[in-house]
Short mmCIF file of C-alpha atoms and ligand atoms in Angstrom, two decimals:
data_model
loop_
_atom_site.label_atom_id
_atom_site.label_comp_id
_atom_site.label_asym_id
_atom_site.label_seq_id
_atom_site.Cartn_x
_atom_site.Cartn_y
_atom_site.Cartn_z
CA UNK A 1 -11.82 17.98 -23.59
CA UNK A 2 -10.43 14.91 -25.24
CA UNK A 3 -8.15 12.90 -24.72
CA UNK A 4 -4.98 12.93 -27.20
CA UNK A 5 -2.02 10.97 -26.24
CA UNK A 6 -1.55 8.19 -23.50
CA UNK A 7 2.03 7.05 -22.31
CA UNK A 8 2.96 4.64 -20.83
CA UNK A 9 6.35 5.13 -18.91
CA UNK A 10 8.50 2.41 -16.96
CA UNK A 11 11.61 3.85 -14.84
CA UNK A 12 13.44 2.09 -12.13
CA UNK A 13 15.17 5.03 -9.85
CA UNK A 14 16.45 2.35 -7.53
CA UNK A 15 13.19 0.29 -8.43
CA UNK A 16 10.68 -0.47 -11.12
CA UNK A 17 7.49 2.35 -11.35
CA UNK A 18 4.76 2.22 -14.06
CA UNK A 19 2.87 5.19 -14.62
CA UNK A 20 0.19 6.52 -17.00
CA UNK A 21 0.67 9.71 -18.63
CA UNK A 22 -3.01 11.05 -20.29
CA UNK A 23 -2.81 14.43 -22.20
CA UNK A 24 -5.79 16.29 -23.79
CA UNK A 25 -6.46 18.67 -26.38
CA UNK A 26 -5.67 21.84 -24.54
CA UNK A 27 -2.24 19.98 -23.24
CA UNK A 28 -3.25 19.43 -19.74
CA UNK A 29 -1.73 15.87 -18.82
CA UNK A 30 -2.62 13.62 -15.91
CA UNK A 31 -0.69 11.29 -14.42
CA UNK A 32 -1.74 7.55 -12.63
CA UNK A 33 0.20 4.82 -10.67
CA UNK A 34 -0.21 1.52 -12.07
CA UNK A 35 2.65 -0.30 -10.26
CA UNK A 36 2.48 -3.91 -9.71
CA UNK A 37 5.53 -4.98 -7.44
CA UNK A 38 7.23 -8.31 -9.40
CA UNK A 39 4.43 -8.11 -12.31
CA UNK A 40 5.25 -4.51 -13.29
CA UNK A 41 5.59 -5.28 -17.55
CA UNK A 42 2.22 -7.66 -17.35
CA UNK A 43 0.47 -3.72 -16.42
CA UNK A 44 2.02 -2.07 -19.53
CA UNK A 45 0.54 -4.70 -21.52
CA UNK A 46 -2.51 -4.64 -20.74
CA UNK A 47 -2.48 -0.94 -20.61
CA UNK A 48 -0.42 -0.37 -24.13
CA UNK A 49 -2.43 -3.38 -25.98
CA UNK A 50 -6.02 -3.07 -24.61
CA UNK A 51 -6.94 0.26 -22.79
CA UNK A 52 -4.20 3.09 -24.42
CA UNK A 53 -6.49 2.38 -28.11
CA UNK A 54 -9.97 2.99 -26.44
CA UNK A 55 -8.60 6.17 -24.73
CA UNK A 56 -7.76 8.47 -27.33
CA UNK A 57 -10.40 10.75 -28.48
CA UNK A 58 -12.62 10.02 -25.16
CA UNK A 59 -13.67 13.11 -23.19
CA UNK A 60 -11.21 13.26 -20.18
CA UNK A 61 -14.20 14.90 -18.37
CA UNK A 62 -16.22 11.90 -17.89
CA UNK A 63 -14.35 9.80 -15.01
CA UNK A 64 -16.95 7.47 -13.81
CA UNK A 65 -17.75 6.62 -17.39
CA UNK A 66 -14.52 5.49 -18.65
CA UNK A 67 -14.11 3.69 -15.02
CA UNK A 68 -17.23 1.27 -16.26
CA UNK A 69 -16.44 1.02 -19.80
CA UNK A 70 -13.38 -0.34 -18.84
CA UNK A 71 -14.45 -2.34 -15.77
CA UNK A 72 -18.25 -3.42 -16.64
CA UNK A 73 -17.53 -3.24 -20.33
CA UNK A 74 -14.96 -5.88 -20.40
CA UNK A 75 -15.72 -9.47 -19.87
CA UNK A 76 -12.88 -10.42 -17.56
CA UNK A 77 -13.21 -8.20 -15.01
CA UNK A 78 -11.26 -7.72 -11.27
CA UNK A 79 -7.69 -9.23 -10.71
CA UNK A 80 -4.57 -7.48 -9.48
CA UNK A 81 -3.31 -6.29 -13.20
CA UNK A 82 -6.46 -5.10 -14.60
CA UNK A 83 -7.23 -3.14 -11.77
CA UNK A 84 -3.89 -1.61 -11.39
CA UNK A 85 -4.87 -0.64 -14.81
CA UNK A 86 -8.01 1.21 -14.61
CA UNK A 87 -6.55 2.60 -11.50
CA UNK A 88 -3.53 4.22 -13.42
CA UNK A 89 -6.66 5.70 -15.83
CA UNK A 90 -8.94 6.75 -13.30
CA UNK A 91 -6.10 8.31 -11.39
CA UNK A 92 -4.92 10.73 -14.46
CA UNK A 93 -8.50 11.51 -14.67
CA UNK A 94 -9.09 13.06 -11.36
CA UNK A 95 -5.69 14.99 -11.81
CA UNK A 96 -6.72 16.22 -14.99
CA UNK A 97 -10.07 17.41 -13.88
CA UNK A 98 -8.62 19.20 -10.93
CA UNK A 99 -5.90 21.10 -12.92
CA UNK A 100 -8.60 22.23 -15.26
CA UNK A 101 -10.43 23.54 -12.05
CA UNK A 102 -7.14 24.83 -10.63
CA UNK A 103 -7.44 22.76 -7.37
CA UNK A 104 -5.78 20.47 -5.38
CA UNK A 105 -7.56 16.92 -5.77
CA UNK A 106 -8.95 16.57 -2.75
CA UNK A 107 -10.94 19.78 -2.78
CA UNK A 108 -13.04 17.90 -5.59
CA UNK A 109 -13.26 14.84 -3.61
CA UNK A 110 -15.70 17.09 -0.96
CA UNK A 111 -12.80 19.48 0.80
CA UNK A 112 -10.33 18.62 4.00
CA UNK A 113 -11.81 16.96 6.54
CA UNK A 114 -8.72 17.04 8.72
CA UNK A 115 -5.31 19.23 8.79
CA UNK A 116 -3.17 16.05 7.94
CA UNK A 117 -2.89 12.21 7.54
CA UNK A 118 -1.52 10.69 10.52
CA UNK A 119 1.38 8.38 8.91
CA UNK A 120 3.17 5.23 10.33
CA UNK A 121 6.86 4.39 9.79
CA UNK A 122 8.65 1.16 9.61
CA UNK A 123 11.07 0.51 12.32
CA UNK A 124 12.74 -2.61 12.15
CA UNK A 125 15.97 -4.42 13.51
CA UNK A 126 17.70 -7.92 13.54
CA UNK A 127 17.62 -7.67 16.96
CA UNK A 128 15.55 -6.05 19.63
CA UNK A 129 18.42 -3.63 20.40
CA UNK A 130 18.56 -2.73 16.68
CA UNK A 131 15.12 -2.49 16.71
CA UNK A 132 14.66 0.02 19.49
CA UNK A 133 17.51 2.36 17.85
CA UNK A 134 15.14 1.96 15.09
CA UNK A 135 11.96 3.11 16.68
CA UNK A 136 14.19 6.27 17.85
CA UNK A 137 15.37 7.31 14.31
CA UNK A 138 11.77 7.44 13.19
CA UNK A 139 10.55 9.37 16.44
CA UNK A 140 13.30 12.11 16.00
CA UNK A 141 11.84 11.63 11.98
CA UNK A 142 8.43 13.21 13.38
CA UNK A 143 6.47 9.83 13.07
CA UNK A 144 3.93 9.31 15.27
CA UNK A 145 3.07 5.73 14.92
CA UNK A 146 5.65 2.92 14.44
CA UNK A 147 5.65 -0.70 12.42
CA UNK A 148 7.19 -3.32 14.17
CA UNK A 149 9.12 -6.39 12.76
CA UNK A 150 11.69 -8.00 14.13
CA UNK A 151 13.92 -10.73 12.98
CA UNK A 152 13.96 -14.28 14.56
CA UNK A 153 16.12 -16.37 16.43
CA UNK A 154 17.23 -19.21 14.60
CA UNK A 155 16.09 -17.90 11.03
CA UNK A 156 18.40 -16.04 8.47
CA UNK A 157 16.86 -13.11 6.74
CA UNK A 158 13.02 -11.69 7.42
CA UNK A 159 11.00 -10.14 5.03
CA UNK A 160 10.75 -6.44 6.46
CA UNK A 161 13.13 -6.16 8.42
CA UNK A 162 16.59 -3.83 7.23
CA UNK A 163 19.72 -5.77 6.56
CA UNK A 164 22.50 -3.72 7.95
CA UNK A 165 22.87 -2.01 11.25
CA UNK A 166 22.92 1.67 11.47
CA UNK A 167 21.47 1.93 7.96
CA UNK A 168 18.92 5.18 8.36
CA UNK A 169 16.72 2.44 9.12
CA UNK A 170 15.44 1.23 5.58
CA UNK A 171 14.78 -1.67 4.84
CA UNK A 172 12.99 -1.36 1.01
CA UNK A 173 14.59 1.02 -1.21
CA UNK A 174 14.55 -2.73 -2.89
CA UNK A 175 12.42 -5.19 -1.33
CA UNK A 176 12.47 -6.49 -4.20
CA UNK A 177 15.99 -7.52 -5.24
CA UNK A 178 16.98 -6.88 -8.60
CA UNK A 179 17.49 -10.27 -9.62
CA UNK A 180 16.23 -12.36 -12.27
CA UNK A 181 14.86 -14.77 -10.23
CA UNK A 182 13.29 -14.12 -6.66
CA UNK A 183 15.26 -14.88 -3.12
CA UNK A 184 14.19 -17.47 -1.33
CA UNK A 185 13.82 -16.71 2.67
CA UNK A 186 13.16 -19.65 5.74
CA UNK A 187 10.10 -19.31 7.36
CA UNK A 188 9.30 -21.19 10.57
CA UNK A 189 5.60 -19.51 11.90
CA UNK A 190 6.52 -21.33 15.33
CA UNK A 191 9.00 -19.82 16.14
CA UNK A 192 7.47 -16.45 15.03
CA UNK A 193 4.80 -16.97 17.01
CA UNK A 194 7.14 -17.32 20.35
CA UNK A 195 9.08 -14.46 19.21
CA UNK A 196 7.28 -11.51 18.77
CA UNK A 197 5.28 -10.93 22.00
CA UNK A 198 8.41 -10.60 23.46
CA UNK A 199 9.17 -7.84 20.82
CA UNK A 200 6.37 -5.70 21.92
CA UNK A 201 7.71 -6.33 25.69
CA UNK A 202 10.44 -4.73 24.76
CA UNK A 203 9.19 -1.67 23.01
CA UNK A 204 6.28 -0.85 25.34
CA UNK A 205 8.88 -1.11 28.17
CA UNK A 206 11.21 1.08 26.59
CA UNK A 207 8.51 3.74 24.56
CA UNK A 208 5.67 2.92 27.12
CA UNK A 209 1.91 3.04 26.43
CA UNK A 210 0.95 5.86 24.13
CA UNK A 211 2.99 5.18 21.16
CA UNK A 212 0.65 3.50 18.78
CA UNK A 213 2.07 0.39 17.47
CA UNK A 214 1.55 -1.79 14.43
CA UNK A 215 2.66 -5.19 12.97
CA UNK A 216 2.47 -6.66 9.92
CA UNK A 217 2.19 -10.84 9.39
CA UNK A 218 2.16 -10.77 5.34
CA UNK A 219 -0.37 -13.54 5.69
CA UNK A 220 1.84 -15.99 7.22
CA UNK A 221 -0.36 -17.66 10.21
CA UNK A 222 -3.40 -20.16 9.93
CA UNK A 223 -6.25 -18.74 11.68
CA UNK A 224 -6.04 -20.49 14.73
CA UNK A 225 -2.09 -19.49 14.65
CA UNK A 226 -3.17 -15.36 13.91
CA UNK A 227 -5.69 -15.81 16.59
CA UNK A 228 -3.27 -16.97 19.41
CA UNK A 229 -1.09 -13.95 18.31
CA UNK A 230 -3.57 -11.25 18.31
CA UNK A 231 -4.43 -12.99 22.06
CA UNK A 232 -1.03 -12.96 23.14
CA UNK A 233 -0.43 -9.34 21.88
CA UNK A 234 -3.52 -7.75 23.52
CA UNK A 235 -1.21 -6.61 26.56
CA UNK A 236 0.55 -4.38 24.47
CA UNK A 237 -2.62 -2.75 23.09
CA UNK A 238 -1.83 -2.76 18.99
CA UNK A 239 -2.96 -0.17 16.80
CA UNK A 240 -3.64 -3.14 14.49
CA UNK A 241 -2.45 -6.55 13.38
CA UNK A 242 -2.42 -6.58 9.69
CA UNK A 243 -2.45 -8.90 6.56
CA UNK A 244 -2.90 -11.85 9.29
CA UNK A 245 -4.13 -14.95 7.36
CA UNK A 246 -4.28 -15.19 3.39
CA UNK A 247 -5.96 -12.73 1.29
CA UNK A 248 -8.13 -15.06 -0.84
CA UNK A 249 -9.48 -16.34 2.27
CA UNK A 250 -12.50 -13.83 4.41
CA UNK A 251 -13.87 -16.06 6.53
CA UNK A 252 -10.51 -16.68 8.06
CA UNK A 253 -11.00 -13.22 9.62
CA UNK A 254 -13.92 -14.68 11.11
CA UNK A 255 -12.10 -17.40 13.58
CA UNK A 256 -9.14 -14.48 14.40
CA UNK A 257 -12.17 -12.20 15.34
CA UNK A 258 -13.64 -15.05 17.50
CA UNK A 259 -10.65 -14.80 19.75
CA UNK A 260 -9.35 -11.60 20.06
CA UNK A 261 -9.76 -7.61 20.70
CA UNK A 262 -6.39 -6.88 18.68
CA UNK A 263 -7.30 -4.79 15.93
CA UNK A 264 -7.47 -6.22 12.45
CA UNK A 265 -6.41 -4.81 8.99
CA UNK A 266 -6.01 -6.79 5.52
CA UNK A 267 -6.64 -5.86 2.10
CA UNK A 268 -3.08 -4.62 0.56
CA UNK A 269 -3.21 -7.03 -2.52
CA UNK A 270 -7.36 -6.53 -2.76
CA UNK A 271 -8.11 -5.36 -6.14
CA UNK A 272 -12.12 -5.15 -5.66
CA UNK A 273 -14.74 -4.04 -3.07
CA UNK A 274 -15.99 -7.82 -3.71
CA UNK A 275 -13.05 -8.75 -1.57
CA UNK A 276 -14.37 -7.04 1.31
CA UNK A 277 -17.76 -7.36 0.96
CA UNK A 278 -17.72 -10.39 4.02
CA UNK A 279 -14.82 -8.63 6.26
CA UNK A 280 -17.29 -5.04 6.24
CA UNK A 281 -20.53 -6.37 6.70
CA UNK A 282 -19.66 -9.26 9.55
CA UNK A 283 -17.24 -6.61 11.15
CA UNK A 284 -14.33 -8.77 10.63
CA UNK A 285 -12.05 -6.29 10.13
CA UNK A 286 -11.13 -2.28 11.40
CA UNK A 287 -8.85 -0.73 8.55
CA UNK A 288 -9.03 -1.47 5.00
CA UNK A 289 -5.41 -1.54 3.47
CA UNK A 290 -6.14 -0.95 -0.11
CA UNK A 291 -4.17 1.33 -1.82
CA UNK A 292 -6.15 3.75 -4.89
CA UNK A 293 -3.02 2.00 -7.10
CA UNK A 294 -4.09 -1.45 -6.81
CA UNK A 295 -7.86 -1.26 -5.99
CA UNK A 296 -9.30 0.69 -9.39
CA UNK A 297 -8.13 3.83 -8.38
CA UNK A 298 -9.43 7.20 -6.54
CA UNK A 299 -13.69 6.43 -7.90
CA UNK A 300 -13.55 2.85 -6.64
CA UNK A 301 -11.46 2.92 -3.61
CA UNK A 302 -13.80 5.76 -2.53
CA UNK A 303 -16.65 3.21 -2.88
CA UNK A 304 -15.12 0.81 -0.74
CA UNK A 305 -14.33 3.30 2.06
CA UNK A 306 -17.92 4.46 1.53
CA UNK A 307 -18.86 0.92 2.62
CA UNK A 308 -16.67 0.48 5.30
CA UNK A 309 -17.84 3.83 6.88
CA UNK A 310 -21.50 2.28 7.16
CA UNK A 311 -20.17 0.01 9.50
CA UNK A 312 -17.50 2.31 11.30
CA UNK A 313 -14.24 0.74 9.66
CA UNK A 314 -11.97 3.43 8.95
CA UNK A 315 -8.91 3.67 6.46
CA UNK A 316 -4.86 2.52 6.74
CA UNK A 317 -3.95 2.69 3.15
CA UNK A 318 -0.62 0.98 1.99
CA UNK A 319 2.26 2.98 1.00
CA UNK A 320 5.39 0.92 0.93
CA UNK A 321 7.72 2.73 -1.96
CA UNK A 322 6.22 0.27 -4.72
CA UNK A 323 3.40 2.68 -4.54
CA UNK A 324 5.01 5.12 -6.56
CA UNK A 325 5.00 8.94 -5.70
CA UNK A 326 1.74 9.77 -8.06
CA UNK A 327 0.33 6.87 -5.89
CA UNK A 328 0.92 8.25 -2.89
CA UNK A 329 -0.38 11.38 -3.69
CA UNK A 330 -4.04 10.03 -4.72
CA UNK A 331 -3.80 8.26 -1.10
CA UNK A 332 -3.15 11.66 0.22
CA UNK A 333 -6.16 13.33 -1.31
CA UNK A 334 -8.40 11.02 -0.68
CA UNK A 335 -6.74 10.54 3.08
CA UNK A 336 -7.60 14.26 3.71
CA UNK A 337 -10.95 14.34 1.96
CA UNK A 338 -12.33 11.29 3.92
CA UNK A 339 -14.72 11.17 7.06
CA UNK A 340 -13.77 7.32 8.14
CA UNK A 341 -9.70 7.98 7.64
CA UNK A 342 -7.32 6.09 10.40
CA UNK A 343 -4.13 6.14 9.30
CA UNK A 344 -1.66 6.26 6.37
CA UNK A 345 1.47 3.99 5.48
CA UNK A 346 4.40 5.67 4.54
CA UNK A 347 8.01 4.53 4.03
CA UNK A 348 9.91 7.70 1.94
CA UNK A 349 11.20 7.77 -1.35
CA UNK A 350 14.20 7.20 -2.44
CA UNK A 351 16.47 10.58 -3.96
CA UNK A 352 16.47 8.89 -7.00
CA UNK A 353 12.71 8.49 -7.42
CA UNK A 354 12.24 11.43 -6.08
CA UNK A 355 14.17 13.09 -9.38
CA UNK A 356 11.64 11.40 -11.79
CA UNK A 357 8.37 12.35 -9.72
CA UNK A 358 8.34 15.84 -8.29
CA UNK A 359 6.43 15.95 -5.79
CA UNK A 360 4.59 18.67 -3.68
CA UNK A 361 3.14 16.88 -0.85
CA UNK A 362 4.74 17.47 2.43
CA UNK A 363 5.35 15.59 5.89
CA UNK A 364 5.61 17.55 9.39
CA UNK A 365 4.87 16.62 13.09
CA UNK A 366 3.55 12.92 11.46
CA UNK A 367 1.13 13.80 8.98
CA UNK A 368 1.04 14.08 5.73
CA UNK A 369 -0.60 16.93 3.42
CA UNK A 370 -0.98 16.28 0.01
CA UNK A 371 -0.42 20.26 -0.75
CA UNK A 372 -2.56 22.26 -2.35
CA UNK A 373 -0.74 22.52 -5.92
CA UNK A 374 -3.44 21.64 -8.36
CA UNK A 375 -4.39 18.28 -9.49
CA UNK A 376 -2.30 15.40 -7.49
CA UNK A 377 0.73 18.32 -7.20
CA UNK A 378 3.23 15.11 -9.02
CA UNK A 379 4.89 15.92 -12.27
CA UNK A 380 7.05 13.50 -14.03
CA UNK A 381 10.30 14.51 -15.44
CA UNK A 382 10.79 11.83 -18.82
CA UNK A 383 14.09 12.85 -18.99
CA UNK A 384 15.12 11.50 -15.85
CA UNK A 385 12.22 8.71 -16.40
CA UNK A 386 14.39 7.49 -19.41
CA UNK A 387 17.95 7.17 -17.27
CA UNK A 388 16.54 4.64 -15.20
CA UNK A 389 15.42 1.33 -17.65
CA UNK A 390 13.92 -1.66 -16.02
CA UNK A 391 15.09 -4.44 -14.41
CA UNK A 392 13.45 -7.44 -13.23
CA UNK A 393 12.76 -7.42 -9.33
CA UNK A 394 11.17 -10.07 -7.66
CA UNK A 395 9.78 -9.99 -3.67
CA UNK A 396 11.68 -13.20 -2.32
CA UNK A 397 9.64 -16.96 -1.66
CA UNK A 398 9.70 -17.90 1.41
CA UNK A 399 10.20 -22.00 2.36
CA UNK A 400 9.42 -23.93 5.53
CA UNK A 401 12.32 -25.34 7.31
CA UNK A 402 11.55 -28.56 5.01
CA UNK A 403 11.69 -26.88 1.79
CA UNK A 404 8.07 -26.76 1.18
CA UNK A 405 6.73 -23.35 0.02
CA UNK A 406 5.17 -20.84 1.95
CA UNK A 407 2.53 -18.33 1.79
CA UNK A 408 2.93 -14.26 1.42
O1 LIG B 501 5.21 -6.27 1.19
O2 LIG B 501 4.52 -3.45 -0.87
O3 LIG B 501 2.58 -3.17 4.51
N1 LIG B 501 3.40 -3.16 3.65
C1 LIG B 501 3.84 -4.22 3.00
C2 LIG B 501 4.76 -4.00 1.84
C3 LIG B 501 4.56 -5.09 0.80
C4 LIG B 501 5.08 -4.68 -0.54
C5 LIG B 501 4.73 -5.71 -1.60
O4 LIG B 501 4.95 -5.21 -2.87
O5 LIG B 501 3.48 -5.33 3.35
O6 LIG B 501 6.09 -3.87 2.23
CO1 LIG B 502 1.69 -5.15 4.55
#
């Protein structure tokens, strides 16, 4: 079955998606995810100028194949937009190969190995107050495990956290503001650091000890600053602390790990399983964040969890809504077919989006089910595709108190 035509569609329902469209021979098409939040046109480049040409007239049949070819058989390998890339490929692939056996995805990726993915929300608030109003939308929402982030005393706007009051408690339909140039945000760590044990205070007082909690530090802290967090957050038992230190940086994990029993989870802007290779085998970490959009897609995220397994680190892949509906979907299959799964980000589409990319999979009593429609169960409607055109987004920069830039 070979491969005939290869799309590559941009849309913007209330933000900017890239997807893959593959379509074969006998008209089966496949769709992939190959979003890259604030680098979204660099994608369709590389996809349109150096992979589209070497797909047509390849058998759609052979999905590890065309994952090396285009991974081992190019000289510049990993990095966030090639993977994105092959991910969007290897993604159509699967979808294709499961609508020509009439299944849902994850019934080729070994069968369910659990009813549903147990999904976290994001609660968030200004204030603790707004927060906690927050954390009861999403319970009365079904979800069964809650993201915390606050805003700070004494600093303006915080990355994460919703900008109105009695929104429905959204803080991303557009994270990444459609501006030309990116926002630029004050960030002081010190007096995040002070802040947010007294967050969780709050919550577990109010929700008490069961609810399982999660935070997310977009790799703000040093690793003697993550560490003292973790520490001072251990009363309040965490489900995990994520994206702690940098990204580039493993060993950091190392030091946190040194100091604390508060879970640990990186590995959202990961593109390779040479990024984890450190955090697995030293036990650094317990949840690998990588998403199948931005990690090679469904054959080499599989890998990775395949690794982590060995050494009894379990899943939390991210879904923020710049992982577009097709991308959730994959992270749904593969969420289900999994031994080591732990848990699953999701943050709803909007409407909007939700018009372009039909989707099939379903949420109830906080999990997730991918559905069993064949193939990822996501169709894309062009029409609707083509009433949204692009515009440039950008996540903000955030600056010290002095001006001097920070990290994400
Ligand atoms: O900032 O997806 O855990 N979720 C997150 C997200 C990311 C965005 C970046 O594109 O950290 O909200
Ligand atoms: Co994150």
């Amino acid at each position: 079955m070979k491969i005939t035509e290869a799309d590559v569609v941009v849309t913007s329902p209330g933000r900017n998606f890239v997807t893959l469209r593959l379509t074969t021979e006998d008209g089966l098409t496949g769709l992939g995810d190959a979003t890259l939040n604030g680098r979204e046109l660099a994608v369709v480049a590389y996809l349109s100028e150096h992979v589209v040409p070497l797909l047509i007239g390849r058998d759609a049949g052979r999905i590890e194949d065309t994952w090396q070819y285009l991974y081992r058989g190019a000289y510049w390998r990993r990095g966030p937009v090639t993977m994105a890339a092959i991910a969007a490929v290897d993604t159509a692939l699967w979808d294709i190969k499961a609508k020509a056996a009439g299944m849902p995805l994850y019934q080729l990726l070994g069968g369910a190995s659990r009813t549903g993915a147990l999904a976290y929300g994001h609660a968030s608030g200004r204030d603790i107050p707004e927060l906690l109003d927050s954390i009861r939308a999403h319970l009365e929402q079904g979800f069964r495990a809650i993201r915390v982030q606050t805003g700070i005393p004494g600093l303006g706007t915080v990355y994460g956290v919703a900008s109105s009051a009695g929104d429905d408690g959204r803080y991303d339909y557009e994270p990444a503001r459609r501006t030309a140039l990116p926002t630029v945000e004050t960030w002081d760590t010190r007096a995040y650091l002070r802040h947010v044990p007294t967050v969780f205070e709050a919550v577990r007082a109010e929700f008490g000890p069961d609810l399982p909690l999660l935070h997310d530090g977009h790799h703000r802290m040093t690793p003697i600053q993550a560490a003292k967090l973790g520490k001072s957050l251990e009363p309040y038992d965490l489900f995990w602390l994520e994206d702690a230190t940098p990204g580039e940086d493993q060993t950091a994990l190392r030091l946190i790990r040194q100091h604390t029993t508060t879970p640990l989870a990186i590995g959202e802007v990961f593109n390779s399983v040479h990024d984890y290779t450190v955090l697995l085998q030293e036990r650094l970490i317990d949840y690998v964040r990588s998403a199948v959009t931005h990690a090679g897609g469904i054959t080499a995220l599989r890998k990775v969890l395949d690794l982590a397994g060995v050494y009894g680190i379990k899943s939390g892949m991210h879904g923020p809504t710049d992982i577009s509906p097709v991308g959730m979907a994959a992270a749904l299959h593969l969420d289900l077919a999994i031994h080591n799964f732990g848990i699953q980000e999701y943050m709803p589409h909007s409407l909007a989006t939700l018009e372009v990319f039909r989707t099939s999979y379903g949420f109830k009593d906080g999990l997730l089910h991918p559905s069993d429609s064949p193939g990822l169960g996501v169709e894309l409607d062009l029409d609707a595709a083509a009433r949204f055109p692009y515009e440039a987004a950008y996540l903000p920069v955030s600056r010290l108190t002095d001006g001097t830039v920070h990290d994400w």
